[in-house]
Amino acid sequence: MFKKRTLPQLLADFKNDEQFMKNVSYWHVIEEKEAITAPFPKNVDEKIVQALKKRGISSLYTHQAEAFSLATAKRSFVAVTPTASGKTLCYNLPVLQQILEDEHSRALYIFPTKALAQDQNSELNEIIAELGLPVKCYTYDGDTAPNIRQTVRKAGHVVITNPDMLHTAILPHHTKWVGFFENLKFIVIDELHTYRGVFGSHVANVIRRLKRIANYYGSKPVFICTSATIANPVQLAKELTGEDVFLIDKNGAPQGKKHFIFYNPPVVNEPLQIRKSAAKEAIRLADLFLKEKVQTIVFAKSRV
């Protein structure tokens, strides 16, 4: 039976392939990095600790521990760490802790898309199921049935929404959300880097309106922002929320070895220096990876 090559074996074969290497203009390797962890803070409820341990989380990454410390000290912050580094726990942990300390506490999660909101709702509800406590988490968007919207307003400890829904369906009807706004402790803004340009300026105005309404009902929520790596996260978070924010950018999560390979399609017409189609070369290389059962993702300009 033909044995599939692993990714390291494929890369080694590439390096020994003169035809392939002739088209490589740059090959850079970033070595793997071990996780930097911290024990659960002493003030984390034991029920939460046990629920996380059931999910295989026996300690926190350092950036998660720092986020919990700032959030419980009522300080707004922006966490900027790579994809899959556990940013979700940076806000779920302090939010759940606050709800367990005071069952009347409320939190508002803002995501740029409904799909992201649904994903986060599923993940948070899985942790809540492990807790075995009556913590209610709901999405509130255009797909939310009218007959359960009142339940969300009255009973939702965590309400997950998007900027459009916040602007058109929640803030104009704040009198129906009195109990929610009176007890609003945290506002989570995920994917901060998406709120730039004209869209960002619109959302910044919606956030100002949200803060005014929260203050009117006597609450001063803490802002927790998370973002992909960008050059100016503190400036962006400050302009979007109007709050002074702390920066968390020291990633404690482990990182695997990465190879960055700049591949130039081969020349097919030497006199005119015409190269082979980049799309066709991408298909050829992706086909090679897929035949070897290596997980592969290809980016294109159009889904078509």
mmCIF file of N, CA and C in Angstrom, residues 110-197:
data_model
loop_
_atom_site.group_PDB
_atom_site.id
_atom_site.type_symbol
_atom_site.label_atom_id
_atom_site.label_comp_id
_atom_site.label_asym_id
_atom_site.label_seq_id
_atom_site.Cartn_x
_atom_site.Cartn_y
_atom_site.Cartn_z
ATOM 1 N N ILE A 110 -20.485 41.781 20.864
ATOM 2 C CA ILE A 110 -20.721 42.329 19.521
ATOM 3 C C ILE A 110 -19.745 41.680 18.545
ATOM 4 N N PHE A 111 -20.301 41.001 17.532
ATOM 5 C CA PHE A 111 -19.500 40.371 16.484
ATOM 6 C C PHE A 111 -19.876 40.975 15.144
ATOM 7 N N PRO A 112 -18.949 41.057 14.193
ATOM 8 C CA PRO A 112 -19.265 41.713 12.912
ATOM 9 C C PRO A 112 -20.245 40.931 12.040
ATOM 10 N N THR A 113 -20.344 39.600 12.251
ATOM 11 C CA THR A 113 -21.243 38.797 11.407
ATOM 12 C C THR A 113 -22.097 37.858 12.261
ATOM 13 N N LYS A 114 -23.231 37.461 11.691
ATOM 14 C CA LYS A 114 -24.121 36.526 12.394
ATOM 15 C C LYS A 114 -23.465 35.155 12.548
ATOM 16 N N ALA A 115 -22.683 34.751 11.547
ATOM 17 C CA ALA A 115 -22.035 33.428 11.599
ATOM 18 C C ALA A 115 -21.083 33.339 12.788
ATOM 19 N N LEU A 116 -20.284 34.390 12.989
ATOM 20 C CA LEU A 116 -19.366 34.415 14.132
ATOM 21 C C LEU A 116 -20.133 34.380 15.441
ATOM 22 N N ALA A 117 -21.221 35.130 15.484
ATOM 23 C CA ALA A 117 -22.043 35.172 16.697
ATOM 24 C C ALA A 117 -22.587 33.784 17.041
ATOM 25 N N GLN A 118 -23.045 33.055 16.029
ATOM 26 C CA GLN A 118 -23.584 31.707 16.262
ATOM 27 C C GLN A 118 -22.495 30.761 16.764
ATOM 28 N N ASP A 119 -21.295 30.878 16.192
ATOM 29 C CA ASP A 119 -20.170 30.034 16.633
ATOM 30 C C ASP A 119 -19.850 30.277 18.101
ATOM 31 N N GLN A 120 -19.783 31.553 18.475
ATOM 32 C CA GLN A 120 -19.440 31.897 19.859
ATOM 33 C C GLN A 120 -20.551 31.492 20.820
ATOM 34 N N ASN A 121 -21.792 31.600 20.357
ATOM 35 C CA ASN A 121 -22.924 31.186 21.184
ATOM 36 C C ASN A 121 -22.826 29.693 21.504
ATOM 37 N N SER A 122 -22.484 28.902 20.495
ATOM 38 C CA SER A 122 -22.348 27.445 20.698
ATOM 39 C C SER A 122 -21.233 27.133 21.673
ATOM 40 N N GLU A 123 -20.083 27.807 21.506
ATOM 41 C CA GLU A 123 -18.935 27.532 22.382
ATOM 42 C C GLU A 123 -19.228 27.905 23.827
ATOM 43 N N LEU A 124 -19.831 29.083 24.037
ATOM 44 C CA LEU A 124 -20.127 29.527 25.394
ATOM 45 C C LEU A 124 -21.172 28.622 26.047
ATOM 46 N N ASN A 125 -22.164 28.199 25.277
ATOM 47 C CA ASN A 125 -23.195 27.320 25.840
ATOM 48 C C ASN A 125 -22.644 25.942 26.211
ATOM 49 N N GLU A 126 -21.597 25.502 25.518
ATOM 50 C CA GLU A 126 -20.949 24.238 25.887
ATOM 51 C C GLU A 126 -20.297 24.351 27.265
ATOM 52 N N ILE A 127 -19.634 25.486 27.524
ATOM 53 C CA ILE A 127 -19.023 25.702 28.846
ATOM 54 C C ILE A 127 -20.102 25.813 29.912
ATOM 55 N N ILE A 128 -21.192 26.528 29.587
ATOM 56 C CA ILE A 128 -22.303 26.691 30.534
ATOM 57 C C ILE A 128 -22.912 25.339 30.867
ATOM 58 N N ALA A 129 -23.009 24.458 29.871
ATOM 59 C CA ALA A 129 -23.548 23.110 30.100
ATOM 60 C C ALA A 129 -22.659 22.341 31.077
ATOM 61 N N GLU A 130 -21.339 22.521 30.942
ATOM 62 C CA GLU A 130 -20.407 21.871 31.866
ATOM 63 C C GLU A 130 -20.573 22.422 33.281
ATOM 64 N N LEU A 131 -20.874 23.721 33.376
ATOM 65 C CA LEU A 131 -21.075 24.349 34.688
ATOM 66 C C LEU A 131 -22.316 23.794 35.390
ATOM 67 N N GLY A 132 -23.335 23.468 34.588
ATOM 68 C CA GLY A 132 -24.571 22.958 35.165
ATOM 69 C C GLY A 132 -25.343 23.997 35.948
ATOM 70 N N LEU A 133 -25.175 25.272 35.567
ATOM 71 C CA LEU A 133 -25.852 26.369 36.261
ATOM 72 C C LEU A 133 -26.772 27.107 35.291
ATOM 73 N N PRO A 134 -27.812 27.773 35.803
ATOM 74 C CA PRO A 134 -28.788 28.438 34.929
ATOM 75 C C PRO A 134 -28.294 29.770 34.363
ATOM 76 N N VAL A 135 -27.177 29.736 33.631
ATOM 77 C CA VAL A 135 -26.671 30.933 32.956
ATOM 78 C C VAL A 135 -27.234 30.916 31.536
ATOM 79 N N LYS A 136 -27.897 31.994 31.141
ATOM 80 C CA LYS A 136 -28.583 32.047 29.843
ATOM 81 C C LYS A 136 -27.771 32.868 28.836
ATOM 82 N N CYS A 137 -27.485 32.255 27.703
ATOM 83 C CA CYS A 137 -26.738 32.927 26.630
ATOM 84 C C CYS A 137 -27.552 32.830 25.342
ATOM 85 N N TYR A 138 -27.824 33.978 24.708
ATOM 86 C CA TYR A 138 -28.647 33.991 23.501
ATOM 87 C C TYR A 138 -28.022 34.870 22.422
ATOM 88 N N THR A 139 -28.318 34.527 21.162
ATOM 89 C CA THR A 139 -28.012 35.461 20.078
ATOM 90 C C THR A 139 -29.263 36.307 19.838
ATOM 91 N N TYR A 140 -29.031 37.560 19.459
ATOM 92 C CA TYR A 140 -30.145 38.472 19.159
ATOM 93 C C TYR A 140 -29.827 39.127 17.824
ATOM 94 N N ASP A 141 -30.371 38.546 16.749
ATOM 95 C CA ASP A 141 -30.130 39.088 15.418
ATOM 96 C C ASP A 141 -31.399 38.968 14.580
ATOM 97 N N GLY A 142 -31.265 39.180 13.279
ATOM 98 C CA GLY A 142 -32.442 39.153 12.414
ATOM 99 C C GLY A 142 -33.131 37.803 12.358
ATOM 100 N N ASP A 143 -32.407 36.739 12.737
ATOM 101 C CA ASP A 143 -32.985 35.390 12.712
ATOM 102 C C ASP A 143 -33.679 35.015 14.016
ATOM 103 N N THR A 144 -33.576 35.878 15.032
ATOM 104 C CA THR A 144 -34.198 35.581 16.324
ATOM 105 C C THR A 144 -35.721 35.709 16.203
ATOM 106 N N ALA A 145 -36.415 34.637 16.514
ATOM 107 C CA ALA A 145 -37.878 34.621 16.387
ATOM 108 C C ALA A 145 -38.517 35.665 17.305
ATOM 109 N N PRO A 146 -39.535 36.383 16.812
ATOM 110 C CA PRO A 146 -40.189 37.426 17.629
ATOM 111 C C PRO A 146 -40.712 36.915 18.967
ATOM 112 N N ASN A 147 -41.147 35.665 19.007
ATOM 113 C CA ASN A 147 -41.747 35.160 20.243
ATOM 114 C C ASN A 147 -40.724 34.877 21.346
ATOM 115 N N ILE A 148 -39.412 34.823 20.987
ATOM 116 C CA ILE A 148 -38.425 34.612 22.058
ATOM 117 C C ILE A 148 -37.575 35.853 22.336
ATOM 118 N N ARG A 149 -37.846 36.939 21.599
ATOM 119 C CA ARG A 149 -37.063 38.159 21.819
ATOM 120 C C ARG A 149 -37.283 38.725 23.220
ATOM 121 N N GLN A 150 -38.508 38.615 23.724
ATOM 122 C CA GLN A 150 -38.776 39.099 25.077
ATOM 123 C C GLN A 150 -37.983 38.293 26.101
ATOM 124 N N THR A 151 -37.889 36.977 25.886
ATOM 125 C CA THR A 151 -37.110 36.123 26.786
ATOM 126 C C THR A 151 -35.649 36.554 26.798
ATOM 127 N N VAL A 152 -35.108 36.865 25.612
ATOM 128 C CA VAL A 152 -33.718 37.310 25.513
ATOM 129 C C VAL A 152 -33.526 38.603 26.304
ATOM 130 N N ARG A 153 -34.463 39.547 26.122
ATOM 131 C CA ARG A 153 -34.345 40.840 26.813
ATOM 132 C C ARG A 153 -34.424 40.691 28.325
ATOM 133 N N LYS A 154 -35.304 39.826 28.796
ATOM 134 C CA LYS A 154 -35.548 39.700 30.238
ATOM 135 C C LYS A 154 -34.561 38.774 30.936
ATOM 136 N N ALA A 155 -34.223 37.654 30.274
ATOM 137 C CA ALA A 155 -33.482 36.599 30.979
ATOM 138 C C ALA A 155 -32.055 36.385 30.496
ATOM 139 N N GLY A 156 -31.647 37.024 29.398
ATOM 140 C CA GLY A 156 -30.321 36.771 28.846
ATOM 141 C C GLY A 156 -29.193 37.347 29.686
ATOM 142 N N HIS A 157 -28.363 36.484 30.265
ATOM 143 C CA HIS A 157 -27.170 36.963 30.973
ATOM 144 C C HIS A 157 -26.138 37.480 29.965
ATOM 145 N N VAL A 158 -26.011 36.744 28.862
ATOM 146 C CA VAL A 158 -25.113 37.146 27.774
ATOM 147 C C VAL A 158 -25.936 37.259 26.503
ATOM 148 N N VAL A 159 -25.916 38.435 25.889
ATOM 149 C CA VAL A 159 -26.630 38.651 24.626
ATOM 150 C C VAL A 159 -25.586 38.904 23.542
ATOM 151 N N ILE A 160 -25.647 38.087 22.491
ATOM 152 C CA ILE A 160 -24.678 38.170 21.392
ATOM 153 C C ILE A 160 -25.366 38.770 20.175
ATOM 154 N N THR A 161 -24.795 39.855 19.646
ATOM 155 C CA THR A 161 -25.438 40.547 18.534
ATOM 156 C C THR A 161 -24.387 41.090 17.577
ATOM 157 N N ASN A 162 -24.834 41.898 16.615
ATOM 158 C CA ASN A 162 -23.921 42.530 15.648
ATOM 159 C C ASN A 162 -24.223 44.025 15.599
ATOM 160 N N PRO A 163 -23.341 44.843 15.023
ATOM 161 C CA PRO A 163 -23.545 46.301 15.040
ATOM 162 C C PRO A 163 -24.871 46.748 14.434
ATOM 163 N N ASP A 164 -25.301 46.119 13.326
ATOM 164 C CA ASP A 164 -26.562 46.518 12.680
ATOM 165 C C ASP A 164 -27.751 46.298 13.600
ATOM 166 N N MET A 165 -27.778 45.131 14.238
ATOM 167 C CA MET A 165 -28.893 44.802 15.133
ATOM 168 C C MET A 165 -28.880 45.708 16.366
ATOM 169 N N LEU A 166 -27.696 45.988 16.858
ATOM 170 C CA LEU A 166 -27.560 46.889 18.004
ATOM 171 C C LEU A 166 -28.135 48.264 17.652
ATOM 172 N N HIS A 167 -27.824 48.730 16.451
ATOM 173 C CA HIS A 167 -28.239 50.059 16.001
ATOM 174 C C HIS A 167 -29.734 50.146 15.712
ATOM 175 N N THR A 168 -30.289 49.093 15.083
ATOM 176 C CA THR A 168 -31.676 49.193 14.611
ATOM 177 C C THR A 168 -32.717 48.558 15.533
ATOM 178 N N ALA A 169 -32.298 47.569 16.342
ATOM 179 C CA ALA A 169 -33.296 46.809 17.104
ATOM 180 C C ALA A 169 -33.141 46.866 18.616
ATOM 181 N N ILE A 170 -31.943 47.222 19.094
ATOM 182 C CA ILE A 170 -31.746 47.241 20.550
ATOM 183 C C ILE A 170 -31.761 48.667 21.099
ATOM 184 N N LEU A 171 -30.872 49.514 20.595
ATOM 185 C CA LEU A 171 -30.763 50.867 21.157
ATOM 186 C C LEU A 171 -32.033 51.711 20.981
ATOM 187 N N PRO A 172 -32.737 51.654 19.833
ATOM 188 C CA PRO A 172 -33.959 52.462 19.714
ATOM 189 C C PRO A 172 -35.068 52.010 20.675
ATOM 190 N N HIS A 173 -34.985 50.772 21.159
ATOM 191 C CA HIS A 173 -36.018 50.212 22.036
ATOM 192 C C HIS A 173 -35.449 49.927 23.429
ATOM 193 N N HIS A 174 -34.563 50.815 23.879
ATOM 194 C CA HIS A 174 -33.873 50.574 25.157
ATOM 195 C C HIS A 174 -34.823 50.493 26.348
ATOM 196 N N THR A 175 -36.002 51.081 26.218
ATOM 197 C CA THR A 175 -36.953 51.016 27.341
ATOM 198 C C THR A 175 -37.441 49.585 27.585
ATOM 199 N N LYS A 176 -37.316 48.727 26.566
ATOM 200 C CA LYS A 176 -37.673 47.317 26.744
ATOM 201 C C LYS A 176 -36.508 46.508 27.346
ATOM 202 N N TRP A 177 -35.338 47.163 27.408
ATOM 203 C CA TRP A 177 -34.125 46.495 27.872
ATOM 204 C C TRP A 177 -33.629 47.074 29.201
ATOM 205 N N VAL A 178 -34.513 47.680 29.960
ATOM 206 C CA VAL A 178 -34.100 48.389 31.183
ATOM 207 C C VAL A 178 -33.283 47.497 32.114
ATOM 208 N N GLY A 179 -33.799 46.302 32.410
ATOM 209 C CA GLY A 179 -33.091 45.401 33.331
ATOM 210 C C GLY A 179 -31.721 45.016 32.808
ATOM 211 N N PHE A 180 -31.617 44.856 31.501
ATOM 212 C CA PHE A 180 -30.340 44.494 30.885
ATOM 213 C C PHE A 180 -29.334 45.633 31.031
ATOM 214 N N PHE A 181 -29.744 46.844 30.659
ATOM 215 C CA PHE A 181 -28.814 47.974 30.720
ATOM 216 C C PHE A 181 -28.457 48.373 32.154
ATOM 217 N N GLU A 182 -29.389 48.199 33.086
ATOM 218 C CA GLU A 182 -29.097 48.519 34.491
ATOM 219 C C GLU A 182 -27.980 47.650 35.060
ATOM 220 N N ASN A 183 -27.850 46.441 34.535
ATOM 221 C CA ASN A 183 -26.890 45.482 35.086
ATOM 222 C C ASN A 183 -25.768 45.127 34.115
ATOM 223 N N LEU A 184 -25.588 45.959 33.078
ATOM 224 C CA LEU A 184 -24.580 45.676 32.051
ATOM 225 C C LEU A 184 -23.170 45.895 32.617
ATOM 226 N N LYS A 185 -22.394 44.807 32.706
ATOM 227 C CA LYS A 185 -21.051 44.867 33.292
ATOM 228 C C LYS A 185 -19.947 44.862 32.243
ATOM 229 N N PHE A 186 -20.173 44.115 31.151
ATOM 230 C CA PHE A 186 -19.138 43.981 30.122
ATOM 231 C C PHE A 186 -19.710 44.174 28.726
ATOM 232 N N ILE A 187 -18.936 44.856 27.876
ATOM 233 C CA ILE A 187 -19.223 44.930 26.445
ATOM 234 C C ILE A 187 -18.014 44.343 25.735
ATOM 235 N N VAL A 188 -18.241 43.260 25.021
ATOM 236 C CA VAL A 188 -17.163 42.577 24.305
ATOM 237 C C VAL A 188 -17.251 42.923 22.823
ATOM 238 N N ILE A 189 -16.153 43.415 22.261
ATOM 239 C CA ILE A 189 -16.090 43.719 20.825
ATOM 240 C C ILE A 189 -15.015 42.831 20.216
ATOM 241 N N ASP A 190 -15.460 41.797 19.503
ATOM 242 C CA ASP A 190 -14.520 40.866 18.873
ATOM 243 C C ASP A 190 -14.215 41.323 17.451
ATOM 244 N N GLU A 191 -13.106 40.835 16.911
ATOM 245 C CA GLU A 191 -12.684 41.185 15.539
ATOM 246 C C GLU A 191 -12.573 42.705 15.383
ATOM 247 N N LEU A 192 -11.937 43.335 16.335
ATOM 248 C CA LEU A 192 -11.822 44.802 16.359
ATOM 249 C C LEU A 192 -11.282 45.365 15.048
ATOM 250 N N HIS A 193 -10.344 44.637 14.425
ATOM 251 C CA HIS A 193 -9.681 45.132 13.218
ATOM 252 C C HIS A 193 -10.637 45.338 12.046
ATOM 253 N N THR A 194 -11.846 44.771 12.127
ATOM 254 C CA THR A 194 -12.805 44.950 11.021
ATOM 255 C C THR A 194 -13.473 46.332 11.064
ATOM 256 N N TYR A 195 -13.385 47.018 12.202
ATOM 257 C CA TYR A 195 -14.094 48.290 12.354
ATOM 258 C C TYR A 195 -13.194 49.465 11.991
ATOM 259 N N ARG A 196 -12.865 49.535 10.702
ATOM 260 C CA ARG A 196 -12.010 50.608 10.215
ATOM 261 C C ARG A 196 -12.730 51.384 9.120
ATOM 262 N N GLY A 197 -12.172 52.519 8.756
ATOM 263 C CA GLY A 197 -12.749 53.312 7.673
ATOM 264 C C GLY A 197 -14.135 53.837 8.006
#
